[in-house]
Amino acid sequence: MERYSWGGYPNTQQQLKQLSSITTPLPKESFLPYGLGRSYGDSCLNSEGVLLSSQPCDHFIFFDKETGVLTCEAGVNLKSIIQHCLPMGWFLPVTPGTQYVTVAGAIANDVHGKNHELAGSFGCYVKQFELVRSTGERLLCSPSDNSDYFYATIGGLGLTGFITQVTIQLKRINSHKLLVTSEKYQHLNDFFTLSENADDANEYQVAWLDCTATGSKLGRGHFISGRHQDDGDLILPERRGKSVPLTSPVSLINNLSVRCFNSLYYQRQLGQTKILEQSYEPFFYPLDAIENWNRLYGKQGFLQHQCVIPKNVGKEAIKEMLALIAKEKTGSFLVVLKMMGAKSSGGWLSFPMEGVTLAMDFPYQGKQTLDFLHRLDAIVSDAGGRLYPAKDANMLPSTFKAAYPKWEALEKMRDPQIASDFWRRVIQ
Amino acid sequence: MNILVIGANSAIAKAVARRYANPANAFYLVARNEEKLNKNAEDLKARGANQVEIKSADFAKAGIEPEVIESAKASLGRIDLVIMAHSILGDQAVFEKDLDALNQLYQVNTLSSLNLLTLLANEMEVQKQGNIVFIASVAADRGRPSNYAYGSSKAAVVTFLQGMRARLAKSNVHVMTVKPGFVESPMTEHIEGSGPLWSTPEKVAEIIQKGLVKRRNTLYTPWFWWGIMTIIKSIPECIFKKLNL
Ligand SMILES: Cc1cc2nc3c(=O)[nH]c(=O)nc-3n(C[C@H](O)[C@H](O)[C@H](O)COP(=O)(O)OP(=O)(O)OC[C@H]3O[C@@H](n4cnc5c(N)ncnc54)[C@H](O)[C@@H]3O)c2cc1C
Ligand SMILES: NC(=O)c1ccc[n+]([C@@H]2O[C@H](COP(=O)([O-])OP(=O)(O)OC[C@H]3O[C@@H](n4cnc5c(N)ncnc54)[C@H](OP(=O)(O)O)[C@@H]3O)[C@@H](O)[C@H]2O)c1
């Protein structure tokens, strides 16, 4: 069965329809706006209606190459923005770890990148968008017009209406390359010290960590920081990708491969500190080099778990979670840790907040996986943190409601024709 | 470079045009639907194209080809690159019953293409430079019960192009025949299916652009369709008759 969410869990029957143009009336049945399905869990699924794809609406409308303001249709993806704007010296002010995301999808989850601490989330750079309601009403939303709809829709999980076109502010760059520093560190405590002392000129900061390490090595990893080079070429270097052609019947991501990968990855760099130049693709989008890498997890699929914990209790909560993972030997292939800053887009249900965010993935192995994730959720809730809906398929309604108190306000603004499996699950 | 795109609203043509959308290039877009043409023109301009003009034309009407080429020349001056992608897929079951539909398929896919190609060939032969890209299909490689009307409408053009390529090579004009396999587009929206055999307009466009740089003659997109079609072509007719392809 074809998959419509990136994690492939839950894999429910979906029906996909295309919105043939931004002026086409919305369907009369229950629907959910749909981008490229790069959300992992069930927030981009609607098994009781249809998914309404924005893919035919992928036109640029206007780009001002003097100011970097781009107006485009909802289905334009980030890759295509970079391909056309980078040669003119413009880049995304905020980008998630894949370019295969639509602008509307980036708004609906108010996505963040490696520069959250300094730059905030995607929503901070949205100047306006048009939102169409199932009544046919077309609302131009910005911080000054229809501002309720503006802030409800940023991070609004697609529930407030269909975004048809978007105006965003890009940022100036002078080179396709970044200057990257990678530092190997020995323990989770060092991550916090490195973050604390990091040079703000390196606007991108992220750590990859080895989740199989325990005890005195708990949380060891690589602290990677980077910044755009001040000058150089504004070109798009060719990248050779690979593709996973078929979904494997069983997960190739298991204890053994996780262990090998994590150890090897940790050891890959011999010296303590490595400085290198990288083009934007390998730096921002390492996973995009392997198309459909999610198929490696097999037909059962996998779950992501991403939380953010307030700064003051972050270290303890992360330690507790890592210790639990190590103890249960349910290693995650990739574990990413980064600091988030206080700058906010104002989105009512935006995920980011000031603190530390941890992202992991686990192959689905039945109920035990879900129970285990609930134990992680409890640590997050107790610390006053929250989980990222774009990566969730499992949190309990109580967990969600406590972490996102504005959910009721969003529910009032929800378009009555729009619903998602996620929303039905968490507000019940 | 001055680029003429026929069937410019097609998903594949759109993706190819976008790859060339930069300040060095001007476009002339031809297709039926004017609203879509306007949108695509705006799109290419926002992506950096130097100049974009459009023309709405319905190739189901015989005889409009000279006027289309004349107006393209008036807009672009010299034409350096032509992408031809207009066509209809239709329904084989209909073509078996309805002669008007069959004739129209040939009018749009075949006759208009041969007319346009003839005019362009003469133009480029004088210029002594230029590139012509025609989007055919793997369906042209062998008539199959499920779509031999469409397949043959493309096959005629493929054979025509073989001769034209050899003729124009002497004038430094390159002709490239592209044979896509399954591509996700409005043309195939009604066909159930996904998986490793399916490609996207963006990928096909990338292969076309690279193929042009290498001056490829015939290009299967993606390449593995060459293998698949080689096998399909090699099945003896006595066995082929029994298959339901
Ligand atoms: C490899 C990988 C790395 C990632 N890294 C990050 C990261 O670093 N940071 C981060 O924040 N996220 C990250 N993500 C998650 C991803 O950025 C988000 O899930 C994003 O929202 C997906 O966008 P999409 O276009 O695929 O939308 P979909 O997943 O299809 O939909 C997402 C939401 O957007 C809504 N939506 C889509 N189109 C519209 C529309 N036209 N109008 C209104 N609502 C709409 C949908 O209803 C849904 O609620 C990553 C995902 C992957 C696969
Ligand atoms: N998709 C596939 O799987 C596939 C496979 C092999 C080959 N191909 C070939 O690739 C090419 C592009 O296909 P696509 O998938 O991109 O198709 P598409 O999106 O359906 O585009 C076809 C275009 O042809 C134009 N057209 C149709 N009839 C016309 C007419 N009478 N006069 C003028 N224009 C007309 C249409 O223009 P308007 O929109 O203005 O009406 C339409 O945009 C076609 O030649 C097709 O045969 C496609």
Short mmCIF file of N, CA and C in Angstrom, two decimals, chain A residues 151-275:
data_model
loop_
_atom_site.label_atom_id
_atom_site.label_comp_id
_atom_site.label_asym_id
_atom_site.label_seq_id
_atom_site.Cartn_x
_atom_site.Cartn_y
_atom_site.Cartn_z
N TYR A 151 -1.89 33.93 12.83
CA TYR A 151 -1.18 33.22 13.90
C TYR A 151 -1.76 31.84 14.19
N ALA A 152 -3.04 31.64 13.86
CA ALA A 152 -3.61 30.31 14.05
C ALA A 152 -3.07 29.36 12.98
N THR A 153 -2.76 29.90 11.80
CA THR A 153 -2.35 29.05 10.67
C THR A 153 -0.87 28.70 10.72
N ILE A 154 -0.05 29.60 11.30
CA ILE A 154 1.38 29.28 11.45
C ILE A 154 1.51 28.23 12.55
N GLY A 155 1.93 27.06 12.17
CA GLY A 155 1.94 25.94 13.11
C GLY A 155 0.55 25.37 13.31
N GLY A 156 -0.40 25.75 12.45
CA GLY A 156 -1.80 25.35 12.62
C GLY A 156 -2.17 24.00 12.03
N LEU A 157 -1.16 23.24 11.59
CA LEU A 157 -1.35 21.84 11.17
C LEU A 157 -2.35 21.69 10.02
N GLY A 158 -2.47 22.73 9.22
CA GLY A 158 -3.33 22.64 8.04
C GLY A 158 -4.81 22.73 8.32
N LEU A 159 -5.18 23.02 9.56
CA LEU A 159 -6.58 22.88 9.96
C LEU A 159 -7.44 24.12 9.72
N THR A 160 -6.80 25.26 9.49
CA THR A 160 -7.58 26.50 9.42
C THR A 160 -8.09 26.84 8.03
N GLY A 161 -7.59 26.12 7.01
CA GLY A 161 -7.99 26.41 5.64
C GLY A 161 -6.87 26.00 4.71
N PHE A 162 -7.08 26.21 3.43
CA PHE A 162 -6.05 25.85 2.46
C PHE A 162 -5.23 27.08 2.12
N ILE A 163 -3.95 27.04 2.36
CA ILE A 163 -3.06 28.15 1.98
C ILE A 163 -2.84 28.04 0.48
N THR A 164 -3.10 29.12 -0.27
CA THR A 164 -2.92 29.04 -1.72
C THR A 164 -1.65 29.71 -2.18
N GLN A 165 -1.33 30.87 -1.60
CA GLN A 165 -0.08 31.52 -1.96
C GLN A 165 0.53 32.24 -0.78
N VAL A 166 1.84 32.39 -0.87
CA VAL A 166 2.63 32.77 0.28
C VAL A 166 3.65 33.83 -0.11
N THR A 167 3.88 34.81 0.77
CA THR A 167 4.98 35.76 0.54
C THR A 167 5.98 35.63 1.68
N ILE A 168 7.22 35.34 1.33
CA ILE A 168 8.24 35.17 2.36
C ILE A 168 9.46 36.03 2.08
N GLN A 169 10.20 36.28 3.14
CA GLN A 169 11.43 37.06 3.03
C GLN A 169 12.62 36.09 3.02
N LEU A 170 13.43 36.14 1.97
CA LEU A 170 14.63 35.30 1.94
C LEU A 170 15.80 36.08 2.53
N LYS A 171 16.93 35.40 2.69
CA LYS A 171 18.08 36.13 3.25
C LYS A 171 19.27 36.10 2.31
N ARG A 172 20.06 37.13 2.38
CA ARG A 172 21.22 37.30 1.51
C ARG A 172 22.33 36.32 1.86
N ILE A 173 22.91 35.75 0.85
CA ILE A 173 24.15 35.00 1.07
C ILE A 173 25.11 35.35 -0.06
N ASN A 174 26.37 35.02 0.14
CA ASN A 174 27.37 35.38 -0.86
C ASN A 174 28.10 34.17 -1.44
N SER A 175 27.73 32.99 -0.97
CA SER A 175 28.41 31.80 -1.45
C SER A 175 27.49 30.60 -1.24
N HIS A 176 27.67 29.57 -2.07
CA HIS A 176 26.87 28.35 -1.83
C HIS A 176 27.50 27.52 -0.72
N LYS A 177 28.67 27.94 -0.26
CA LYS A 177 29.41 27.13 0.71
C LYS A 177 29.25 27.64 2.14
N LEU A 178 29.49 26.72 3.05
CA LEU A 178 29.49 27.08 4.46
C LEU A 178 30.83 26.69 5.06
N LEU A 179 31.21 27.42 6.08
CA LEU A 179 32.41 27.08 6.82
C LEU A 179 31.94 26.31 8.05
N VAL A 180 32.38 25.06 8.14
CA VAL A 180 31.80 24.17 9.14
C VAL A 180 32.89 23.70 10.11
N THR A 181 32.54 23.72 11.38
CA THR A 181 33.46 23.19 12.39
C THR A 181 32.77 22.01 13.07
N SER A 182 33.47 20.91 13.15
CA SER A 182 32.91 19.75 13.81
C SER A 182 33.81 19.37 14.99
N GLU A 183 33.21 19.36 16.17
CA GLU A 183 34.00 19.05 17.37
C GLU A 183 33.46 17.78 18.01
N LYS A 184 34.38 16.85 18.25
CA LYS A 184 33.98 15.62 18.91
C LYS A 184 33.98 15.91 20.41
N TYR A 185 32.91 15.50 21.09
CA TYR A 185 32.90 15.72 22.54
C TYR A 185 32.52 14.42 23.24
N GLN A 186 32.85 14.36 24.54
CA GLN A 186 32.84 13.06 25.25
C GLN A 186 31.59 12.77 26.05
N HIS A 187 30.86 13.80 26.43
CA HIS A 187 29.72 13.57 27.32
C HIS A 187 28.67 14.65 27.11
N LEU A 188 27.43 14.31 27.41
CA LEU A 188 26.33 15.26 27.24
C LEU A 188 26.63 16.64 27.87
N ASN A 189 27.27 16.62 29.04
CA ASN A 189 27.61 17.90 29.70
C ASN A 189 28.41 18.80 28.76
N ASP A 190 29.29 18.16 27.98
CA ASP A 190 30.15 18.94 27.08
C ASP A 190 29.31 19.61 26.00
N PHE A 191 28.22 18.95 25.62
CA PHE A 191 27.35 19.57 24.61
C PHE A 191 26.85 20.92 25.11
N PHE A 192 26.42 20.91 26.37
CA PHE A 192 25.87 22.16 26.90
C PHE A 192 26.95 23.24 27.04
N THR A 193 28.15 22.79 27.43
CA THR A 193 29.25 23.76 27.52
C THR A 193 29.58 24.33 26.14
N LEU A 194 29.67 23.42 25.16
CA LEU A 194 29.99 23.87 23.80
C LEU A 194 28.93 24.84 23.28
N SER A 195 27.65 24.54 23.53
CA SER A 195 26.57 25.41 23.07
C SER A 195 26.68 26.78 23.71
N GLU A 196 26.91 26.73 25.02
CA GLU A 196 27.02 27.95 25.81
C GLU A 196 28.12 28.86 25.25
N ASN A 197 29.26 28.25 24.92
CA ASN A 197 30.43 29.04 24.51
C ASN A 197 30.52 29.24 23.01
N ALA A 198 29.55 28.70 22.29
CA ALA A 198 29.67 28.75 20.82
C ALA A 198 29.67 30.20 20.33
N ASP A 199 30.39 30.37 19.23
CA ASP A 199 30.52 31.68 18.61
C ASP A 199 29.22 31.98 17.85
N ASP A 200 28.58 33.09 18.17
CA ASP A 200 27.32 33.42 17.50
C ASP A 200 27.47 33.69 16.02
N ALA A 201 28.69 33.90 15.57
CA ALA A 201 28.89 34.07 14.13
C ALA A 201 28.53 32.77 13.41
N ASN A 202 28.65 31.66 14.11
CA ASN A 202 28.21 30.39 13.52
C ASN A 202 26.72 30.24 13.79
N GLU A 203 25.90 30.71 12.87
CA GLU A 203 24.48 30.75 13.20
C GLU A 203 23.84 29.35 13.22
N TYR A 204 24.47 28.40 12.55
CA TYR A 204 23.90 27.04 12.57
C TYR A 204 24.64 26.18 13.58
N GLN A 205 23.91 25.58 14.48
CA GLN A 205 24.54 24.72 15.49
C GLN A 205 23.66 23.51 15.75
N VAL A 206 24.30 22.35 15.74
CA VAL A 206 23.54 21.13 15.95
C VAL A 206 24.51 20.05 16.43
N ALA A 207 23.99 19.10 17.19
CA ALA A 207 24.86 17.99 17.58
C ALA A 207 24.23 16.68 17.15
N TRP A 208 25.06 15.79 16.68
CA TRP A 208 24.63 14.43 16.42
C TRP A 208 25.16 13.60 17.55
N LEU A 209 24.37 12.75 18.14
CA LEU A 209 24.95 11.97 19.23
C LEU A 209 24.78 10.47 19.12
N ASP A 210 25.70 9.80 19.80
CA ASP A 210 25.77 8.34 19.77
C ASP A 210 24.88 7.81 20.89
N CYS A 211 23.72 7.29 20.51
CA CYS A 211 22.77 6.91 21.55
C CYS A 211 23.10 5.57 22.18
N THR A 212 24.13 4.91 21.68
CA THR A 212 24.45 3.60 22.28
C THR A 212 25.46 3.76 23.42
N ALA A 213 26.04 4.94 23.55
CA ALA A 213 27.04 5.14 24.60
C ALA A 213 26.36 5.34 25.95
N THR A 214 26.97 4.81 26.99
CA THR A 214 26.36 4.92 28.32
C THR A 214 27.39 5.43 29.33
N GLY A 215 26.93 5.58 30.56
CA GLY A 215 27.83 5.93 31.68
C GLY A 215 28.60 7.21 31.43
N SER A 216 29.91 7.10 31.54
CA SER A 216 30.73 8.31 31.42
C SER A 216 30.74 8.85 30.00
N LYS A 217 30.21 8.04 29.06
CA LYS A 217 30.20 8.49 27.66
C LYS A 217 28.80 8.91 27.21
N LEU A 218 27.85 8.90 28.13
CA LEU A 218 26.47 9.21 27.79
C LEU A 218 26.36 10.52 27.00
N GLY A 219 25.71 10.43 25.86
CA GLY A 219 25.46 11.66 25.09
C GLY A 219 26.65 12.16 24.31
N ARG A 220 27.72 11.34 24.21
CA ARG A 220 28.88 11.80 23.43
C ARG A 220 28.48 12.00 21.97
N GLY A 221 29.21 12.81 21.27
CA GLY A 221 28.83 13.03 19.87
C GLY A 221 29.69 14.07 19.18
N HIS A 222 29.11 14.64 18.13
CA HIS A 222 29.81 15.68 17.38
C HIS A 222 28.99 16.96 17.44
N PHE A 223 29.66 18.03 17.79
CA PHE A 223 28.99 19.33 17.80
C PHE A 223 29.38 20.03 16.50
N ILE A 224 28.38 20.29 15.69
CA ILE A 224 28.66 20.84 14.36
C ILE A 224 28.12 22.25 14.27
N SER A 225 28.98 23.17 13.89
CA SER A 225 28.49 24.55 13.74
C SER A 225 28.94 25.08 12.39
N GLY A 226 28.18 26.02 11.87
CA GLY A 226 28.54 26.50 10.54
C GLY A 226 27.98 27.87 10.25
N ARG A 227 28.55 28.48 9.24
CA ARG A 227 28.04 29.76 8.77
C ARG A 227 28.30 29.87 7.27
N HIS A 228 27.49 30.71 6.62
CA HIS A 228 27.68 30.92 5.19
C HIS A 228 29.02 31.61 4.97
N GLN A 229 29.74 31.18 3.96
CA GLN A 229 31.01 31.83 3.63
C GLN A 229 30.74 33.26 3.17
N ASP A 230 31.67 34.15 3.48
CA ASP A 230 31.45 35.56 3.15
C ASP A 230 31.51 35.84 1.66
N ASP A 231 32.40 35.15 0.97
CA ASP A 231 32.33 35.29 -0.47
C ASP A 231 32.73 34.00 -1.15
N GLY A 232 32.38 33.94 -2.41
CA GLY A 232 32.60 32.70 -3.15
C GLY A 232 31.63 32.65 -4.30
N ASP A 233 31.37 31.45 -4.78
CA ASP A 233 30.50 31.33 -5.95
C ASP A 233 29.06 31.12 -5.55
N LEU A 234 28.16 31.72 -6.33
CA LEU A 234 26.74 31.48 -6.12
C LEU A 234 26.28 30.48 -7.17
N ILE A 235 26.69 29.25 -6.96
CA ILE A 235 26.35 28.22 -7.95
C ILE A 235 25.67 27.04 -7.24
N LEU A 236 25.12 26.14 -8.06
CA LEU A 236 24.47 24.95 -7.52
C LEU A 236 25.31 23.75 -7.92
N PRO A 237 26.20 23.31 -7.06
CA PRO A 237 27.04 22.20 -7.47
C PRO A 237 26.21 20.93 -7.65
N GLU A 238 26.62 20.13 -8.57
CA GLU A 238 25.91 18.88 -8.83
C GLU A 238 26.13 17.90 -7.69
N ARG A 239 25.06 17.23 -7.31
CA ARG A 239 25.18 16.24 -6.25
C ARG A 239 24.68 14.92 -6.77
N ARG A 240 25.44 13.88 -6.60
CA ARG A 240 24.98 12.56 -7.05
C ARG A 240 24.27 11.88 -5.90
N GLY A 241 23.03 11.55 -6.12
CA GLY A 241 22.26 10.90 -5.06
C GLY A 241 22.09 9.42 -5.30
N LYS A 242 21.64 8.74 -4.28
CA LYS A 242 21.28 7.34 -4.42
C LYS A 242 19.82 7.22 -4.04
N SER A 243 19.23 6.09 -4.36
CA SER A 243 17.83 5.93 -4.04
C SER A 243 17.57 4.54 -3.51
N VAL A 244 16.66 4.43 -2.57
CA VAL A 244 16.25 3.12 -2.09
C VAL A 244 15.01 2.75 -2.90
N PRO A 245 15.16 1.78 -3.86
CA PRO A 245 14.08 1.58 -4.82
C PRO A 245 12.82 0.95 -4.24
N LEU A 246 12.98 0.10 -3.22
CA LEU A 246 11.82 -0.63 -2.72
C LEU A 246 11.80 -0.63 -1.21
N THR A 247 10.60 -0.76 -0.67
CA THR A 247 10.49 -0.90 0.77
C THR A 247 10.93 -2.31 1.15
N SER A 248 11.84 -2.39 2.10
CA SER A 248 12.30 -3.71 2.51
C SER A 248 11.20 -4.38 3.34
N PRO A 249 11.05 -5.70 3.20
CA PRO A 249 9.98 -6.37 3.97
C PRO A 249 10.23 -6.30 5.48
N VAL A 250 11.51 -6.31 5.88
CA VAL A 250 11.81 -6.15 7.30
C VAL A 250 12.68 -4.92 7.46
N SER A 251 12.69 -4.41 8.67
CA SER A 251 13.50 -3.21 8.89
C SER A 251 14.98 -3.55 8.82
N LEU A 252 15.71 -2.77 8.04
CA LEU A 252 17.16 -2.95 8.01
C LEU A 252 17.80 -2.14 9.12
N ILE A 253 16.96 -1.36 9.80
CA ILE A 253 17.45 -0.58 10.93
C ILE A 253 17.13 -1.40 12.16
N ASN A 254 18.12 -2.08 12.70
CA ASN A 254 17.88 -2.87 13.90
C ASN A 254 19.01 -2.62 14.88
N ASN A 255 18.97 -3.32 16.01
CA ASN A 255 19.97 -3.08 17.04
C ASN A 255 21.39 -3.12 16.52
N LEU A 256 21.65 -4.13 15.70
CA LEU A 256 23.01 -4.32 15.23
C LEU A 256 23.45 -3.16 14.33
N SER A 257 22.59 -2.82 13.34
CA SER A 257 23.01 -1.77 12.42
C SER A 257 23.09 -0.42 13.13
N VAL A 258 22.21 -0.22 14.12
CA VAL A 258 22.24 1.04 14.86
C VAL A 258 23.56 1.15 15.63
N ARG A 259 23.93 0.05 16.27
CA ARG A 259 25.17 0.03 17.02
C ARG A 259 26.38 0.31 16.14
N CYS A 260 26.44 -0.42 15.03
CA CYS A 260 27.58 -0.26 14.12
C CYS A 260 27.63 1.17 13.62
N PHE A 261 26.48 1.66 13.16
CA PHE A 261 26.47 2.99 12.56
C PHE A 261 26.87 4.04 13.57
N ASN A 262 26.28 3.96 14.76
CA ASN A 262 26.56 4.99 15.76
C ASN A 262 28.03 4.99 16.16
N SER A 263 28.60 3.81 16.37
CA SER A 263 30.01 3.76 16.76
C SER A 263 30.89 4.27 15.64
N LEU A 264 30.61 3.78 14.43
CA LEU A 264 31.43 4.21 13.30
C LEU A 264 31.33 5.71 13.09
N TYR A 265 30.10 6.22 13.21
CA TYR A 265 29.91 7.63 12.96
C TYR A 265 30.65 8.46 14.01
N TYR A 266 30.58 7.99 15.23
CA TYR A 266 31.28 8.73 16.28
C TYR A 266 32.79 8.74 16.01
N GLN A 267 33.30 7.59 15.56
CA GLN A 267 34.75 7.48 15.37
C GLN A 267 35.23 8.06 14.04
N ARG A 268 34.30 8.47 13.18
CA ARG A 268 34.70 8.82 11.81
C ARG A 268 35.74 9.94 11.78
N GLN A 269 35.69 10.74 12.80
CA GLN A 269 36.60 11.87 12.80
C GLN A 269 37.66 11.60 13.84
N LEU A 270 38.91 11.57 13.39
CA LEU A 270 39.96 11.17 14.32
C LEU A 270 40.29 12.30 15.28
N GLY A 271 40.56 13.45 14.73
CA GLY A 271 40.97 14.56 15.58
C GLY A 271 39.81 15.09 16.40
N GLN A 272 40.10 15.92 17.34
CA GLN A 272 39.09 16.51 18.20
C GLN A 272 38.23 17.51 17.41
N THR A 273 38.88 18.31 16.62
CA THR A 273 38.19 19.36 15.89
C THR A 273 38.54 19.29 14.42
N LYS A 274 37.51 19.45 13.61
CA LYS A 274 37.75 19.41 12.17
C LYS A 274 37.06 20.62 11.56
N ILE A 275 37.78 21.33 10.69
CA ILE A 275 37.17 22.48 10.02
C ILE A 275 37.11 22.17 8.53
#
